[in-house]
Amino acid sequence: MGGDRLASGRDRLWRQEEAVKAGHRTLAKVDAMTGTEFEDLVASLCRRDGCTQVRRVGGANDNRADVVGRLPDGRSLVIQCKRYAPTSTIAIRELRDLLGAKVHFGRPGRVRHDHAV
């Protein structure tokens, strides 16, 4: 049974990556994703855009990183995935966590601005 679940997960991930490549996704579909599915989507978008060594690392002890990899120019890529309702405000602790991840993964002089998607 574990093999069937693994194959099903791989099939779902493949279908999701193909949908991303084809541009077939809606905000409603993204909103309905689990946290892990959303992180996988973000990783797929990074691969699509030329990033390499992309992997999802979200979970316990992830140092606030959900996706890591390399940008096309070789710089490190660290993403913290968050989804909020359009009417929600972002809690200050979330911003502190983001800055903490930036300090943990960044090096002075090489840290770029964080971007929200």
mmCIF file of C-alpha atoms in Angstrom:
data_model
loop_
_atom_site.group_PDB
_atom_site.id
_atom_site.type_symbol
_atom_site.label_atom_id
_atom_site.label_comp_id
_atom_site.label_asym_id
_atom_site.label_seq_id
_atom_site.Cartn_x
_atom_site.Cartn_y
_atom_site.Cartn_z
ATOM 1 C CA MET A 1 0.000 0.000 0.000
ATOM 2 C CA GLY A 2 2.862 2.404 0.754
ATOM 3 C CA GLY A 3 4.067 2.025 -2.843
ATOM 4 C CA ASP A 4 0.661 3.005 -4.186
ATOM 5 C CA ARG A 5 0.608 6.104 -2.003
ATOM 6 C CA LEU A 6 4.117 7.054 -3.139
ATOM 7 C CA ALA A 7 3.208 6.535 -6.807
ATOM 8 C CA SER A 8 0.044 8.565 -6.316
ATOM 9 C CA GLY A 9 2.043 11.388 -4.718
ATOM 10 C CA ARG A 10 4.570 11.359 -7.557
ATOM 11 C CA ASP A 11 1.758 11.402 -10.111
ATOM 12 C CA ARG A 12 0.087 14.344 -8.366
ATOM 13 C CA LEU A 13 3.408 16.241 -8.232
ATOM 14 C CA TRP A 14 4.073 15.497 -11.922
ATOM 15 C CA ARG A 15 0.581 16.687 -12.874
ATOM 16 C CA GLN A 16 1.060 19.819 -10.783
ATOM 17 C CA GLU A 17 4.415 20.567 -12.457
ATOM 18 C CA GLU A 18 2.879 20.037 -15.904
ATOM 19 C CA ALA A 19 0.008 22.373 -15.021
ATOM 20 C CA VAL A 20 2.525 24.997 -13.890
ATOM 21 C CA LYS A 21 4.452 24.638 -17.154
ATOM 22 C CA ALA A 22 1.235 25.023 -19.104
ATOM 23 C CA GLY A 23 0.104 27.923 -16.942
ATOM 24 C CA HIS A 24 -3.092 26.113 -15.875
ATOM 25 C CA ARG A 25 -3.784 27.179 -12.335
ATOM 26 C CA THR A 26 -6.191 29.504 -10.653
ATOM 27 C CA LEU A 27 -5.982 31.322 -7.354
ATOM 28 C CA ALA A 28 -8.865 29.175 -6.141
ATOM 29 C CA LYS A 29 -6.791 26.039 -6.828
ATOM 30 C CA VAL A 30 -3.772 27.548 -5.092
ATOM 31 C CA ASP A 31 -5.909 28.579 -2.114
ATOM 32 C CA ALA A 32 -7.225 25.017 -1.825
ATOM 33 C CA MET A 33 -3.715 23.493 -1.648
ATOM 34 C CA THR A 34 -2.232 22.115 1.535
ATOM 35 C CA GLY A 35 0.887 23.828 2.868
ATOM 36 C CA THR A 36 3.079 21.086 1.401
ATOM 37 C CA GLU A 37 1.371 21.305 -1.989
ATOM 38 C CA PHE A 38 1.857 25.084 -2.000
ATOM 39 C CA GLU A 39 5.565 24.683 -1.179
ATOM 40 C CA ASP A 40 5.862 22.111 -3.998
ATOM 41 C CA LEU A 41 4.189 24.584 -6.365
ATOM 42 C CA VAL A 42 6.633 27.337 -5.387
ATOM 43 C CA ALA A 43 9.558 24.923 -5.922
ATOM 44 C CA SER A 44 8.152 23.988 -9.355
ATOM 45 C CA LEU A 45 7.918 27.657 -10.310
ATOM 46 C CA CYS A 46 11.551 28.139 -9.291
ATOM 47 C CA ARG A 47 12.641 25.177 -11.463
ATOM 48 C CA ARG A 48 10.555 26.489 -14.348
ATOM 49 C CA ASP A 49 12.330 29.826 -14.083
ATOM 50 C CA GLY A 50 15.807 28.291 -14.304
ATOM 51 C CA CYS A 51 16.733 27.715 -10.680
ATOM 52 C CA THR A 52 18.739 24.592 -9.888
ATOM 53 C CA GLN A 53 19.215 22.310 -6.864
ATOM 54 C CA VAL A 54 15.687 23.292 -5.788
ATOM 55 C CA ARG A 55 14.218 21.308 -2.949
ATOM 56 C CA ARG A 56 11.435 21.687 -0.441
ATOM 57 C CA VAL A 57 12.759 21.635 3.111
ATOM 58 C CA GLY A 58 9.758 22.949 5.052
ATOM 59 C CA GLY A 59 8.984 21.261 8.325
ATOM 60 C CA ALA A 60 10.376 21.038 11.830
ATOM 61 C CA ASN A 61 13.903 22.438 12.212
ATOM 62 C CA ASP A 62 13.852 24.051 8.763
ATOM 63 C CA ASN A 63 15.324 27.344 10.052
ATOM 64 C CA ARG A 64 12.219 29.034 8.619
ATOM 65 C CA ALA A 65 13.071 27.989 5.052
ATOM 66 C CA ASP A 66 10.513 26.118 2.972
ATOM 67 C CA VAL A 67 12.311 25.979 -0.384
ATOM 68 C CA VAL A 68 16.053 26.277 -1.062
ATOM 69 C CA GLY A 69 18.130 26.139 -4.227
ATOM 70 C CA ARG A 70 20.318 28.151 -6.566
ATOM 71 C CA LEU A 71 19.303 31.077 -8.758
ATOM 72 C CA PRO A 72 20.318 30.893 -12.438
ATOM 73 C CA ASP A 73 23.339 33.113 -11.646
ATOM 74 C CA GLY A 74 24.505 30.748 -8.880
ATOM 75 C CA ARG A 75 23.396 32.719 -5.826
ATOM 76 C CA SER A 76 21.600 30.935 -3.016
ATOM 77 C CA LEU A 77 17.814 30.916 -2.980
ATOM 78 C CA VAL A 78 15.880 30.645 0.296
ATOM 79 C CA ILE A 79 12.092 30.986 0.334
ATOM 80 C CA GLN A 80 9.689 31.088 3.223
ATOM 81 C CA CYS A 81 6.197 30.305 1.916
ATOM 82 C CA LYS A 82 3.191 32.038 3.430
ATOM 83 C CA ARG A 83 -0.402 32.349 2.262
ATOM 84 C CA TYR A 84 -2.787 34.891 3.688
ATOM 85 C CA ALA A 85 -6.324 35.917 2.894
ATOM 86 C CA PRO A 86 -6.405 39.252 1.046
ATOM 87 C CA THR A 87 -8.093 40.862 4.045
ATOM 88 C CA SER A 88 -5.582 39.544 6.597
ATOM 89 C CA THR A 89 -2.742 41.482 8.116
ATOM 90 C CA ILE A 90 0.665 39.916 8.607
ATOM 91 C CA ALA A 91 1.558 39.402 12.266
ATOM 92 C CA ILE A 92 4.779 41.019 13.467
ATOM 93 C CA ARG A 93 6.085 37.610 14.595
ATOM 94 C CA GLU A 94 5.913 36.439 10.960
ATOM 95 C CA LEU A 95 8.114 39.362 9.925
ATOM 96 C CA ARG A 96 10.543 38.572 12.741
ATOM 97 C CA ASP A 97 10.694 34.945 11.612
ATOM 98 C CA LEU A 98 11.385 36.066 8.058
ATOM 99 C CA LEU A 99 14.186 38.340 9.208
ATOM 100 C CA GLY A 100 15.548 35.491 11.342
ATOM 101 C CA ALA A 101 15.690 33.233 8.284
ATOM 102 C CA LYS A 102 17.422 36.003 6.363
ATOM 103 C CA VAL A 103 20.081 36.283 9.083
ATOM 104 C CA HIS A 104 20.485 32.486 9.313
ATOM 105 C CA PHE A 105 20.862 31.896 5.568
ATOM 106 C CA GLY A 106 22.240 35.227 4.387
ATOM 107 C CA ARG A 107 25.780 36.547 4.456
ATOM 108 C CA PRO A 108 26.560 40.245 4.855
ATOM 109 C CA GLY A 109 26.751 41.948 1.497
ATOM 110 C CA ARG A 110 24.980 39.130 -0.347
ATOM 111 C CA VAL A 111 21.447 39.366 1.015
ATOM 112 C CA ARG A 112 18.818 40.654 -1.372
ATOM 113 C CA HIS A 113 15.386 42.042 -0.654
ATOM 114 C CA ASP A 114 12.647 39.576 0.171
ATOM 115 C CA HIS A 115 9.785 39.394 -2.304
ATOM 116 C CA ALA A 116 6.225 38.325 -1.709
ATOM 117 C CA VAL A 117 4.393 36.220 -4.283
#
